[in-house]
Coordinates of C-alpha atoms in Angstrom, one line a residue:
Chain A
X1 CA -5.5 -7.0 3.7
X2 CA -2.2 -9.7 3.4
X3 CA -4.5 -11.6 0.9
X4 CA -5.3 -8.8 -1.5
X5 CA -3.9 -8.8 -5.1
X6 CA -1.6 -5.6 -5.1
X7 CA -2.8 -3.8 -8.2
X8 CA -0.9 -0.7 -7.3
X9 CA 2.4 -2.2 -7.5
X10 CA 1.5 -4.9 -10.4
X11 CA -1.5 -2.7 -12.8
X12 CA 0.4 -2.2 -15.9
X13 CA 0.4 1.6 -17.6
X14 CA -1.7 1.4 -20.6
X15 CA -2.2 4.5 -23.2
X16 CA -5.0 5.4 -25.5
X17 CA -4.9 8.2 -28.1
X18 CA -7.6 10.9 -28.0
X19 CA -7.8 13.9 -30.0
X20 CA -4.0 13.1 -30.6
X21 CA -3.2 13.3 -27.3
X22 CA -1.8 10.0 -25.7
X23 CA -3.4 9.5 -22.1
X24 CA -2.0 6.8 -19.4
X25 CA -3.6 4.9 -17.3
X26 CA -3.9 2.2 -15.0
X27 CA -7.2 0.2 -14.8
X28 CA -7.2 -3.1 -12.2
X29 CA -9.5 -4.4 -9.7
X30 CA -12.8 -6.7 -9.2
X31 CA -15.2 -6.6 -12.3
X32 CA -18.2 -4.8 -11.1
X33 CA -21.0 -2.8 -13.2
X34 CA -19.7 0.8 -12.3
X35 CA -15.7 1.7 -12.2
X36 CA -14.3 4.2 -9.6
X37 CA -12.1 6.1 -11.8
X38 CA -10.0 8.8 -10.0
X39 CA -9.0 12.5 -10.3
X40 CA -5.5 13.2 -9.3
X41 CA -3.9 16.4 -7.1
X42 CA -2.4 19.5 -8.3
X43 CA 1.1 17.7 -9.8
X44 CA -0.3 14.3 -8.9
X45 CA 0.2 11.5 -11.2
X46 CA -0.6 8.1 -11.0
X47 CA 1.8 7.2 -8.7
X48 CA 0.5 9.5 -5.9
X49 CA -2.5 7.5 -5.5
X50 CA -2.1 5.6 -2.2
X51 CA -1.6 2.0 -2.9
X52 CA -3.9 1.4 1.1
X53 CA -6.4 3.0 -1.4
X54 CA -6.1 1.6 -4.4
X55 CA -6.3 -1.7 -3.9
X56 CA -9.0 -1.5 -0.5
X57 CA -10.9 -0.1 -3.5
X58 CA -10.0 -2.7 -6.2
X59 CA -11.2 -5.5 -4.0
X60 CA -14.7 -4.6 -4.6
X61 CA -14.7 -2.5 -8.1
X62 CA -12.5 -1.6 -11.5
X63 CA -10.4 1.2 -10.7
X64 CA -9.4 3.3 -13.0
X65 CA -6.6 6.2 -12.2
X66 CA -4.7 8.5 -15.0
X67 CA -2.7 11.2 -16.2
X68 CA -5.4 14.0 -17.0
X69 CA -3.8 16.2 -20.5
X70 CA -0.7 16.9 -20.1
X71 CA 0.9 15.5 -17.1
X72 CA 3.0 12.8 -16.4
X73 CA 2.9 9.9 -19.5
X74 CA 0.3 11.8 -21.1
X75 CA 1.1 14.2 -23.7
X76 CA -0.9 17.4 -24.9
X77 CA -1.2 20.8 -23.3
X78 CA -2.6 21.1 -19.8
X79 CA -5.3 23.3 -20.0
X80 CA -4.9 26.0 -17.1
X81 CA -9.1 26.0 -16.6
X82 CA -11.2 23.1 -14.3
X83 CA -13.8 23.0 -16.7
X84 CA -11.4 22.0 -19.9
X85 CA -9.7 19.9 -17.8
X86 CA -13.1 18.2 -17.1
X87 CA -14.1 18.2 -21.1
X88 CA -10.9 16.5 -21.7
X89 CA -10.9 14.0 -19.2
X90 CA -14.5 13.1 -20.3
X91 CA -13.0 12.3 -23.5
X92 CA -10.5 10.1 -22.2
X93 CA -13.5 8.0 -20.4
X94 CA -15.9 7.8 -23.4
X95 CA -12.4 6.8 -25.4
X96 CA -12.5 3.6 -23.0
X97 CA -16.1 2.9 -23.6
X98 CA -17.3 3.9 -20.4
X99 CA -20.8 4.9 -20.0
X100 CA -20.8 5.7 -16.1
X101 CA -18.5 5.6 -13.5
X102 CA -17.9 6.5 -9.6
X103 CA -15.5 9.6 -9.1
X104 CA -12.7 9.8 -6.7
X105 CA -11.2 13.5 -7.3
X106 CA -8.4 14.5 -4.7
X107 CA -8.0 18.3 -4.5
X108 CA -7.9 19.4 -7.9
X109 CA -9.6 16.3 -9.0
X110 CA -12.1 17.7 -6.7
X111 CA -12.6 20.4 -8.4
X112 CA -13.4 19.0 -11.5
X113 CA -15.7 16.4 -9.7
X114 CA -17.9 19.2 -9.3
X115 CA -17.9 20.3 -13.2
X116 CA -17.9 16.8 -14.1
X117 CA -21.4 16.4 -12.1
X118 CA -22.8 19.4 -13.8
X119 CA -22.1 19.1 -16.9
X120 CA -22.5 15.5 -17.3
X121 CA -24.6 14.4 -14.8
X122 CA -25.8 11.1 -16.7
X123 CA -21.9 9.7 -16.7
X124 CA -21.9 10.2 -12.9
X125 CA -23.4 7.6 -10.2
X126 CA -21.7 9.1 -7.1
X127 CA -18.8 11.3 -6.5
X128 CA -16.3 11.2 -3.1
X129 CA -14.5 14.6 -3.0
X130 CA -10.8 14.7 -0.7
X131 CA -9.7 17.8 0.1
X132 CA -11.0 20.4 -2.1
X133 CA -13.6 23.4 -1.9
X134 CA -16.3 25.4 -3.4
X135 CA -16.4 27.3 -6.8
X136 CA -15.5 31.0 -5.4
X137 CA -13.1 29.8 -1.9
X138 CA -11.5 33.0 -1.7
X139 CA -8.3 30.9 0.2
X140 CA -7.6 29.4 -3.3
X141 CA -6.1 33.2 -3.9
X142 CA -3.4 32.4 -1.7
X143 CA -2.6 29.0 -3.6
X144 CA 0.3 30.6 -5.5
X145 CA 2.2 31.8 -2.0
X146 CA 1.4 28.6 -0.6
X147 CA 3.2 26.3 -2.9
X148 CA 6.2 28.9 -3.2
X149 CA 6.8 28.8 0.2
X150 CA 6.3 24.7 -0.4
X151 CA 9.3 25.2 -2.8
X152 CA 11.6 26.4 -0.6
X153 CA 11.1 23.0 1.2
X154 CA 13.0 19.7 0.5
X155 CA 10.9 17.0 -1.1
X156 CA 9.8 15.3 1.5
X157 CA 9.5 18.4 3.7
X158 CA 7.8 19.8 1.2
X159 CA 5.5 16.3 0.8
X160 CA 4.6 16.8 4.5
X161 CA 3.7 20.7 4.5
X162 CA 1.3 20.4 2.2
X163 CA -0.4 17.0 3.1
X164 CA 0.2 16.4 6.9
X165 CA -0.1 18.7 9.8
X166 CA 3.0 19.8 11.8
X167 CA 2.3 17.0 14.5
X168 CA 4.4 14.2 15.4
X169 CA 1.8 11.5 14.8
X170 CA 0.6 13.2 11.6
X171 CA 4.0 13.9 10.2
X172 CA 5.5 9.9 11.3
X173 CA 2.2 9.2 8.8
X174 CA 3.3 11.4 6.2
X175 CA 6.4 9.1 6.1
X176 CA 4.9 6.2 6.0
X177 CA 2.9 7.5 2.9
X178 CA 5.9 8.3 1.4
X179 CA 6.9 4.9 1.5
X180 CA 4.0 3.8 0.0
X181 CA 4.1 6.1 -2.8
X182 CA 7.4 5.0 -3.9
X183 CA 6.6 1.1 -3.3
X184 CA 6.3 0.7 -7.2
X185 CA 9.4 0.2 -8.2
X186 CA 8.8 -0.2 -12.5
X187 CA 6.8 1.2 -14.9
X188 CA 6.7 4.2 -12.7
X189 CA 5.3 7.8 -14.1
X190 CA 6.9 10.6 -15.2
X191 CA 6.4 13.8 -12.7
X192 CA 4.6 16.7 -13.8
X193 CA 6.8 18.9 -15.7
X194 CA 6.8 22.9 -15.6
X195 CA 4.4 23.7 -17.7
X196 CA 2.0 21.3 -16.7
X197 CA 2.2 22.6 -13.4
X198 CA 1.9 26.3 -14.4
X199 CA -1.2 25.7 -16.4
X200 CA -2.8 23.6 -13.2
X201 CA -1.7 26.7 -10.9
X202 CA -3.6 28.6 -12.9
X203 CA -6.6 26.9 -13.0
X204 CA -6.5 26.4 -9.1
X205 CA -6.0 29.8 -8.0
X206 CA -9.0 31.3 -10.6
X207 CA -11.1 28.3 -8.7
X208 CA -11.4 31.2 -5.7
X209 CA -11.7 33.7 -8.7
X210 CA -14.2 32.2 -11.0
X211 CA -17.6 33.6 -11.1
X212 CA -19.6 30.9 -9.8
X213 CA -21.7 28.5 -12.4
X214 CA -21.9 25.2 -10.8
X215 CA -25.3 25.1 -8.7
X216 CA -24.1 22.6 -5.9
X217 CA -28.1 22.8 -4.5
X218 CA -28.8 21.3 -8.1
X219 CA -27.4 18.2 -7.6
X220 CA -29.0 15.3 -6.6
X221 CA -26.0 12.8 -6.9
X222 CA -25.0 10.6 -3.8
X223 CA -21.5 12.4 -2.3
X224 CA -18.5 11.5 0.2
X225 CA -17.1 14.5 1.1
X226 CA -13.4 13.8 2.9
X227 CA -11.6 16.4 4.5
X228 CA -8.7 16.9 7.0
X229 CA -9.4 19.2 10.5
X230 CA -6.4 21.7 9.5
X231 CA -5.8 21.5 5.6
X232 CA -4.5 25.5 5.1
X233 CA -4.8 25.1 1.3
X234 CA -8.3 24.7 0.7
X235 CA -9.6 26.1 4.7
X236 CA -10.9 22.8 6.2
X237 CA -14.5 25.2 6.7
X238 CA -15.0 24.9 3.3
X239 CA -16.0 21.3 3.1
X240 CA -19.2 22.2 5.6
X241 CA -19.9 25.2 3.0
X242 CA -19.8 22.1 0.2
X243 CA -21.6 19.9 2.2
X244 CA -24.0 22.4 3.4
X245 CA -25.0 23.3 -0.4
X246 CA -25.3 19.5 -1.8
X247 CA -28.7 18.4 -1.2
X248 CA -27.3 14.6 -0.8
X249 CA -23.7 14.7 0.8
X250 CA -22.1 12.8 3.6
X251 CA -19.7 14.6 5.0
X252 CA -16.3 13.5 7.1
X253 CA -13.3 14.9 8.9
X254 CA -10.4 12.9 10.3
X255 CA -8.6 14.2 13.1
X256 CA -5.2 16.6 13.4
X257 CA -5.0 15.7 9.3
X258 CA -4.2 18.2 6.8
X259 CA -4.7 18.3 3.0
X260 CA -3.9 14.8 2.9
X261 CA -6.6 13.5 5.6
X262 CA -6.9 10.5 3.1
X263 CA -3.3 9.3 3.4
X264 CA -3.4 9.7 7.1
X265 CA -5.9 7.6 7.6
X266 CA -6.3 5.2 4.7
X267 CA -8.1 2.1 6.2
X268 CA -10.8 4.4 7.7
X269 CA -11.2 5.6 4.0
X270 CA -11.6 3.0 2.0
X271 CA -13.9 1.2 4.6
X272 CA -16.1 4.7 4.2
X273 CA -15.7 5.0 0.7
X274 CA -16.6 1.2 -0.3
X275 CA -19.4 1.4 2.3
X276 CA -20.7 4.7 0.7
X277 CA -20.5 3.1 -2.7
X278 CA -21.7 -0.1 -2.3
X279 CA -24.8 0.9 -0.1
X280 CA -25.6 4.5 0.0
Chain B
X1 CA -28.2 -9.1 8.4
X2 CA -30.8 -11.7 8.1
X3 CA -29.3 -14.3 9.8
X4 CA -28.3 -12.1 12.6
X5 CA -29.5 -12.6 16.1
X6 CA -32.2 -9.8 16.9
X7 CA -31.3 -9.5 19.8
X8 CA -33.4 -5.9 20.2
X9 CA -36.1 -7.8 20.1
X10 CA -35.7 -10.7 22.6
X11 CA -32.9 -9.6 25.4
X12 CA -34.6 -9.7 28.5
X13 CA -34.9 -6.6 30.7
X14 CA -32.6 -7.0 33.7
X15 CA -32.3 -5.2 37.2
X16 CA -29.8 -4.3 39.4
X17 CA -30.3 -2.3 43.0
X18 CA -27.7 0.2 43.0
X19 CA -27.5 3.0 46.1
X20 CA -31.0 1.6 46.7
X21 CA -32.4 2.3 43.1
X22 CA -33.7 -0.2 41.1
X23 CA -32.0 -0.1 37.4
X24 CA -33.7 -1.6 34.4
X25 CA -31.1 -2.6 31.6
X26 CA -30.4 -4.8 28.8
X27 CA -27.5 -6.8 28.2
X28 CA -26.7 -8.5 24.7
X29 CA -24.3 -9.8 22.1
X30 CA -21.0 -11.0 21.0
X31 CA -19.1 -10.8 24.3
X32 CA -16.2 -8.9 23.7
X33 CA -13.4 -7.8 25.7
X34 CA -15.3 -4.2 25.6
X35 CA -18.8 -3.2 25.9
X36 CA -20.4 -0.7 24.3
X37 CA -22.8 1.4 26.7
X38 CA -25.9 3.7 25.1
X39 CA -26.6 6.7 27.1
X40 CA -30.6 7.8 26.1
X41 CA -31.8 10.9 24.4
X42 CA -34.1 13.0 26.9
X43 CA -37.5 10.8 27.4
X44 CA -35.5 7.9 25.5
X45 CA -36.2 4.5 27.1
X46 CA -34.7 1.1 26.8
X47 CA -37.1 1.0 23.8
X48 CA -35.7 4.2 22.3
X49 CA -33.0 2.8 20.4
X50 CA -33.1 1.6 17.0
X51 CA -33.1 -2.3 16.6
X52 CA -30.9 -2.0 13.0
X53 CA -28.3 -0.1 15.5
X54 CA -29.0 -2.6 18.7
X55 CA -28.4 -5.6 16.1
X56 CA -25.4 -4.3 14.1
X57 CA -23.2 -3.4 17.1
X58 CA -24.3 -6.4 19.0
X59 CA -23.1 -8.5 15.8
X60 CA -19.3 -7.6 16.7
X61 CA -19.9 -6.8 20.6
X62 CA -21.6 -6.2 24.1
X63 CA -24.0 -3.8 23.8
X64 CA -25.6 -2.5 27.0
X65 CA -28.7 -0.4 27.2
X66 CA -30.3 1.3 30.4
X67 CA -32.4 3.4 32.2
X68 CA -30.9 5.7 34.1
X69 CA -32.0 7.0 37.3
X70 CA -35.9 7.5 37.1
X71 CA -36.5 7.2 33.6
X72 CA -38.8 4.0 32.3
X73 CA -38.2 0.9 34.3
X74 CA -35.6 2.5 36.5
X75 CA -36.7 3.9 40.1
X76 CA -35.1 6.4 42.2
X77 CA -35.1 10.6 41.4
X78 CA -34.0 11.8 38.0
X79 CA -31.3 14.2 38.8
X80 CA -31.6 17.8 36.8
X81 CA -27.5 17.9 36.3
X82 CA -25.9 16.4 33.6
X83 CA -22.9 15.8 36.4
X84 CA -24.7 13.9 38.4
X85 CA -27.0 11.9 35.6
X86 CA -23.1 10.8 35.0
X87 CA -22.1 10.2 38.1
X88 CA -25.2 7.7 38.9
X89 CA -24.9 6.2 35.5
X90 CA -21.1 5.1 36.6
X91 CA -22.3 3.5 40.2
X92 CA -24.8 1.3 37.7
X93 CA -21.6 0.5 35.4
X94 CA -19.4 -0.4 38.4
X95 CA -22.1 -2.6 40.0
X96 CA -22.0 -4.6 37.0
X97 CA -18.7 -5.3 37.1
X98 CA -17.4 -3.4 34.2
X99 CA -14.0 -1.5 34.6
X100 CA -13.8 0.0 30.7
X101 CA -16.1 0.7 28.4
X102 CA -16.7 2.0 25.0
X103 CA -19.8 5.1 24.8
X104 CA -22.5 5.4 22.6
X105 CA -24.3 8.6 23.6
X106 CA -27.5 10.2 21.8
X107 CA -28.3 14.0 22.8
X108 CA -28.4 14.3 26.4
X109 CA -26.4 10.9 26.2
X110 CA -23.8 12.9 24.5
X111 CA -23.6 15.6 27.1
X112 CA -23.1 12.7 29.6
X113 CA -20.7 11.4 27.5
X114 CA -18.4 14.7 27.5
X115 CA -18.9 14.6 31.8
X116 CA -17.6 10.9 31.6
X117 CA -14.4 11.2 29.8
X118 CA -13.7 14.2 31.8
X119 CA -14.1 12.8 35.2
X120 CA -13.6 8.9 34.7
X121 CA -11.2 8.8 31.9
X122 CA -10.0 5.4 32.9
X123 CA -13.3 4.0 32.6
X124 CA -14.0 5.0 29.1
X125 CA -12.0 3.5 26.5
X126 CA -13.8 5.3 22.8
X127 CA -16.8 7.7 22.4
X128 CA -19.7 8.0 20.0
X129 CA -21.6 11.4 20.4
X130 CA -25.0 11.2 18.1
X131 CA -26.9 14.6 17.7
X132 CA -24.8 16.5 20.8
X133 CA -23.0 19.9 21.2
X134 CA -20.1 21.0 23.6
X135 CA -21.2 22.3 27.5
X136 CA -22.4 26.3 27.0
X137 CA -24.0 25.8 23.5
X138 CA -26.5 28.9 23.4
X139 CA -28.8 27.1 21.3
X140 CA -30.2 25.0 24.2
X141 CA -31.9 28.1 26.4
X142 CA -34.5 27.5 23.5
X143 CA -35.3 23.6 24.1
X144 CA -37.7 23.9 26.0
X145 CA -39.5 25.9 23.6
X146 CA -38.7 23.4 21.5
X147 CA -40.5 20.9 23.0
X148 CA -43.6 22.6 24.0
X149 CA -43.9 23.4 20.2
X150 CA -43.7 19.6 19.8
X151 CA -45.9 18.8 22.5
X152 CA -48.8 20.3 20.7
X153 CA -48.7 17.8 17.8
X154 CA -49.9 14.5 17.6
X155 CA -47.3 11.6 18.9
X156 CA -46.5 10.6 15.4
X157 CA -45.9 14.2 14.4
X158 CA -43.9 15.0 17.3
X159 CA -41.4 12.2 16.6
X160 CA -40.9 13.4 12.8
X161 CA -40.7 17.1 14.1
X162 CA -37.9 16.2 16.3
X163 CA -35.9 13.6 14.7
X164 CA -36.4 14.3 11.2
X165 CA -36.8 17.1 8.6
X166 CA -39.7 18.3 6.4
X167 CA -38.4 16.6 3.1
X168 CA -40.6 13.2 2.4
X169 CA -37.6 10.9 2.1
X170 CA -36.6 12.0 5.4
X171 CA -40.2 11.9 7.0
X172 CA -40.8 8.3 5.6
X173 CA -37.3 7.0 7.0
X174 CA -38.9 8.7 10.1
X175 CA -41.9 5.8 9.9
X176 CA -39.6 3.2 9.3
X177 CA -38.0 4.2 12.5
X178 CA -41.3 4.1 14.1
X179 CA -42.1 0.6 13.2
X180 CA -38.9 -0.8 14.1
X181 CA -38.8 1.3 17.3
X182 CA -42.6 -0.5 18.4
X183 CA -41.4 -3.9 17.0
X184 CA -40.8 -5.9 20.3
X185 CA -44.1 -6.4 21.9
X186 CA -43.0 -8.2 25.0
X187 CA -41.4 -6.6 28.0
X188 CA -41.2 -3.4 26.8
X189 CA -40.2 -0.2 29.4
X190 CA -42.3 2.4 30.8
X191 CA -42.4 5.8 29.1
X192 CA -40.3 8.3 30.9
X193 CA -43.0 10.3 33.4
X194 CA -42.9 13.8 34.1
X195 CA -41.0 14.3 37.1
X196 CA -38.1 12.1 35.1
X197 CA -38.9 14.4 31.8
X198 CA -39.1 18.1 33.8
X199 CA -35.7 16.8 35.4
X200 CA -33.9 16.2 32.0
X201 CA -35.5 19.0 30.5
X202 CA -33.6 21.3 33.2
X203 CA -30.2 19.7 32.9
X204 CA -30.6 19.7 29.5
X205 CA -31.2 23.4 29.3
X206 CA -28.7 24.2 31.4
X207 CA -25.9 22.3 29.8
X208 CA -26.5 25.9 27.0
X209 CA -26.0 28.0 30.2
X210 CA -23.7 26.0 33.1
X211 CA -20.3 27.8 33.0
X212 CA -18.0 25.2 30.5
X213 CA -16.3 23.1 32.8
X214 CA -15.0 20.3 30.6
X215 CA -12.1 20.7 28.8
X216 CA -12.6 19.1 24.9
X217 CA -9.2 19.9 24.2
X218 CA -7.7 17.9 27.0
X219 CA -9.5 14.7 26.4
X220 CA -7.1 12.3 23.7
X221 CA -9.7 9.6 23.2
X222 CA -11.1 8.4 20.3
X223 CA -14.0 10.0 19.9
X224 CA -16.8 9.4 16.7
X225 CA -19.3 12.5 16.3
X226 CA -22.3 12.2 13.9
X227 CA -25.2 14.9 13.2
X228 CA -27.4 15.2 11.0
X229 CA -27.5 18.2 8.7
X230 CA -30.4 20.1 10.1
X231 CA -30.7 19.6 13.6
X232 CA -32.8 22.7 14.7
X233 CA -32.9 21.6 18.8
X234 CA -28.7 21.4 18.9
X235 CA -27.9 23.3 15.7
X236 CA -26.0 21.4 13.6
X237 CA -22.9 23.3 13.3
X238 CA -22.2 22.7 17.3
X239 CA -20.8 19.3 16.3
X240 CA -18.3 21.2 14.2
X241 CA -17.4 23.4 17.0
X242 CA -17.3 19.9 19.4
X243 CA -15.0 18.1 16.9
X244 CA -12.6 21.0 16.4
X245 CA -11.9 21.5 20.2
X246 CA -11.7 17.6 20.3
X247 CA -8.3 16.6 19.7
X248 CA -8.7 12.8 18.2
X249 CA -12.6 13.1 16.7
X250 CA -13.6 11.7 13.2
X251 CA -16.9 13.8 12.4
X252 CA -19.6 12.9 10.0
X253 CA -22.7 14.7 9.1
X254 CA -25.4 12.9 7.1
X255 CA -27.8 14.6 4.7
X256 CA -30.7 15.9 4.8
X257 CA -31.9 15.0 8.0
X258 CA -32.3 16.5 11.6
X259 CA -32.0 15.3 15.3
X260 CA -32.2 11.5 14.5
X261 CA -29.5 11.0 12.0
X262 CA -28.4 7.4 13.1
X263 CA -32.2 6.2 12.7
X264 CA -32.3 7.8 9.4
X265 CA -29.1 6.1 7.8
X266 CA -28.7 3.4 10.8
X267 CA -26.9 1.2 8.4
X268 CA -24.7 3.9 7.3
X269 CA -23.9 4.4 11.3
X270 CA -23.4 0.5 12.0
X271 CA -20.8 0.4 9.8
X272 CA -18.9 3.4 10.9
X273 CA -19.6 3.4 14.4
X274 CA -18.3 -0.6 13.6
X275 CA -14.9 0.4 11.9
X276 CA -14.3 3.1 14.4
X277 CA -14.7 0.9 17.6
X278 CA -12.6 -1.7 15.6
X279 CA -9.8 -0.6 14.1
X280 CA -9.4 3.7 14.8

C-alpha cells in the first residue's frame, strides 16, 4: 500500500451546479470504463470516507464520493425522503456525464442504493451495500432514540457508539479510524449542519415506516452486501433478510464489528470489494 | 492463472502407515511456513476437491489433501464419530511432521474442523468451514433421507442435487465442476465404499443429535465460514448461527447456490480464502 498515490488526502473538491444547487465532490483514481461512486452515512460527508478505502479502491477504478443535496459543501435543501435523495443524486451523476457507474452506499447511502437500482436500473453495473437494511426494518423506528442517546456522547465517544462495538480491539480500531478521517488536513468539508441532519433523520426513520415498493427479488444486479456481527442501528439480521431477497448477492460479516464493519476492517474490504467488482 | 502450476492434476499420491493404516495423501505447492490441510465432504476422495481451489491456494502455499481413515486409497476402519474421525486425522498430521496448520474443511470436514480447534488448539493456526453447521444442528436427523433421495438419481443428477440448486446457471456451474473434478486421468483414488460411506453417514447424523460439546464461543481463532444460499442438507442459516457463536469469524454466503458453494464461485473462494489466510 506505501506505493499508492494518496487520493484521499491529495483529490481536490470540485463543484458543479445542478438545478441551482452546487454539489462537491471529489473524483480521483485509475481510469477505468465504470466509476465506483459512493453514497455517504447519515451526516457523512466526504471526509468520512476512509482513506484505507478510498484509495485500495482508486488503484483499480475512478472514484467518485460527494455531498448528496444539502450537506456539507453542497448547498440546496436536503430532502427528508430516500427516494428524492436518490432523484437528486442521479442528477448530480448525469450532470458529470456519467452513463453507468458501480455504487458504494454506507448506511443511508445504502438505502438509496436500493432505490437507485430500481428506479434506474440501466445506470447501475453492481451495487456493495455497508451497513444498511431492508425497505420496512422496523429497528429503523428506534433510529431517533438511538442517535439522541449518541448525543449525549462526546465526539469521539459518540464516533465509537455508533460505528464500533464496545470491545477493546473494536473500539482501539475505532481510534485508529478516527485518525484516518482527520488525516486530510486542507480543503476539508463542512459538517452536516442541523437541518440537513433533521431532514436525513427523517428519511431514515420512515425507511422502517415506508410501505414497501422496491421488489429486492426483482433485481438481477451483481451485489456486495457488508455488514458488522452487532451493528444495533440497522439489526445485523437484516442483512441476511437483504441478502436472502436479492436473487444475485454475496453476502459478508466481519467479526465483533458494529455499524462501521467497514472501518474495522478496511484491508479485508477493499480486497472483497475490488475482487467482487473486477470479477464477479 | 494460466501460467500456474496445476498441480491438482500431477501431485503424486503419497502414503504414510500410521497406527498401522495405510494413508493416501497429496502434498503440493508453494512451501510455506504453514500448510493448509482439506478435510473431505462425506464420500469425498482425494479427487473430490476442485482443481481451480487445489491450484489457487497452492499458488501462495502447502496445500495438503487426504484420505482419512478408510475412505478411497486409505485403509484401516472408518470411525462413525466425528471425535475420533479428528482424532485419527491428527495422528496422520503429526506423522508428517507438521506441528501447525491452517484448516480447510468441507461438510463433514467442517464438523471435524470445530472437534480440532476444540481439542488441539495448538495445532491449528486459522479455519475455513465450507457448507458446515455447529454440533446439535437438528437439520441433520434428515440426511440420511437426504441421501437416499439422491441415491435414486443418476450420478450426474445426484451431484447437481446435492451441490447445487435447480436454477440453470447454477446447474451448468455444476458441469463445470464435473469436468474439472474428472480432469486428472492418472492415479486417481478409489471411491469411498460402503462400509467407509455407512460410517460417515452415522457420525454425520449424529453430529444433529450428539449432546453440544464444543464450545464456539471459546474458540478465538480466525475462522472463515462460507455457504451457499440454499443449502437444503445443512440449512443455510446454520452458518449464521455458527458465525454468531464464533467469536473471530468473517462469514460469507454466495448466491444462488446450495451445498457446493466453493465449486460454484471457486474463484470468488480463492481469493477470499487467500486474503484471509494472508493477512486477517
Amino acid at each position: 500500500m506505501s506505493t499508492q498515490i494518496n487520493y484521499a488526502a491529495e483529490a481536490a473538491t470540485q463543484y458543479i451546479e445542478v438545478n441551482g444547487n452546487n454539489y462537491a465532490y471529489r473524483q480521483f483514481g485509475k481510469k477505468s470504463g465504470i466509476p465506483v461512486i459512493g453514497f455517504q452515512h447519515f451526516t457523512g460527508t466526504l471526509d468520512n470516507w476512509d482513506p484505507i478505502i478510498l484509495n485500495g479502491l482508486a488503484a483499480e477504478r475512478e472514484v467518485i464520493i460527494f455531498d448528496n443535496t444539502g450537506v456539507g459543501n453542497s448547498s440546496g435543501e436536503t430532502p427528508n425522503k430516500v427516494a428524492d435523495m436518490t432523484h437528486e443524486a442521479v442528477a448530480f451523476i448525469k450532470a458529470l456525464g456519467i452513463s453507468q457507474f458501480d455504487v458504494l452506499g454506507f448506511s443511508l447511502g445504502g438505502f438509496i442504493a436500493q432505490y437507485l437500482v430500481q428506479d434506474y436500473p440501466d445506470l447501475v453495473r453492481k451495487l456493495i451495500i455497508v451497513g444498511a437494511a431492508p425497505q420496512g426494518s422496523k429497528v429503523l423506528e428506534e433510529f431517533p432514540q438511538l442517535i439522541g442517546k449518541a448525543m449525549q456522547k462526546t465526539p469521539i465517544e459518540r464516533f465509537l457508539f455508533i460505528f464500533f462495538t464496545p470491545s477493546e480491539v473494536s473500539r482501539s480500531k475505532g481510534m485508529a479510524t478516527l485518525q484516518r478521517l482527520y488525516a486530510r488536513t486542507v480543503d476539508r468539508d463542512q459538517e452536516a449542519n442541523e437541518k440537513a441532519i433533521m431532514a436525513q433523520m427523517k428519511a431514515i426513520t420512515e425507511w422502517g415506516t415506508d410501505p414497501v415498493t422496491i421488489d429486492l427479488a426483482s433485481i438481477k444486479h451483481p451485489v456486495l452486501i457488508i455488514q458488522g456481527s452487532d451493528d444495533e442501528m440497522m439489526d445485523s439480521d437484516n442483512s441476511y433478510l437483504l441478502f436472502k431477497q436479492l436473487p444475485n448477492a454475496v453476502l459478508s460479516y466481519y467479526p465483533d464489528s458494529a455499524h462501521g464493519s467497514f472501518y474495522q476492517y478496511p484491508e479485508l474490504f477493499v480486497n472483497q470489494a475490488s475482487d467482487f467488482l473486477n470479477n464477479f
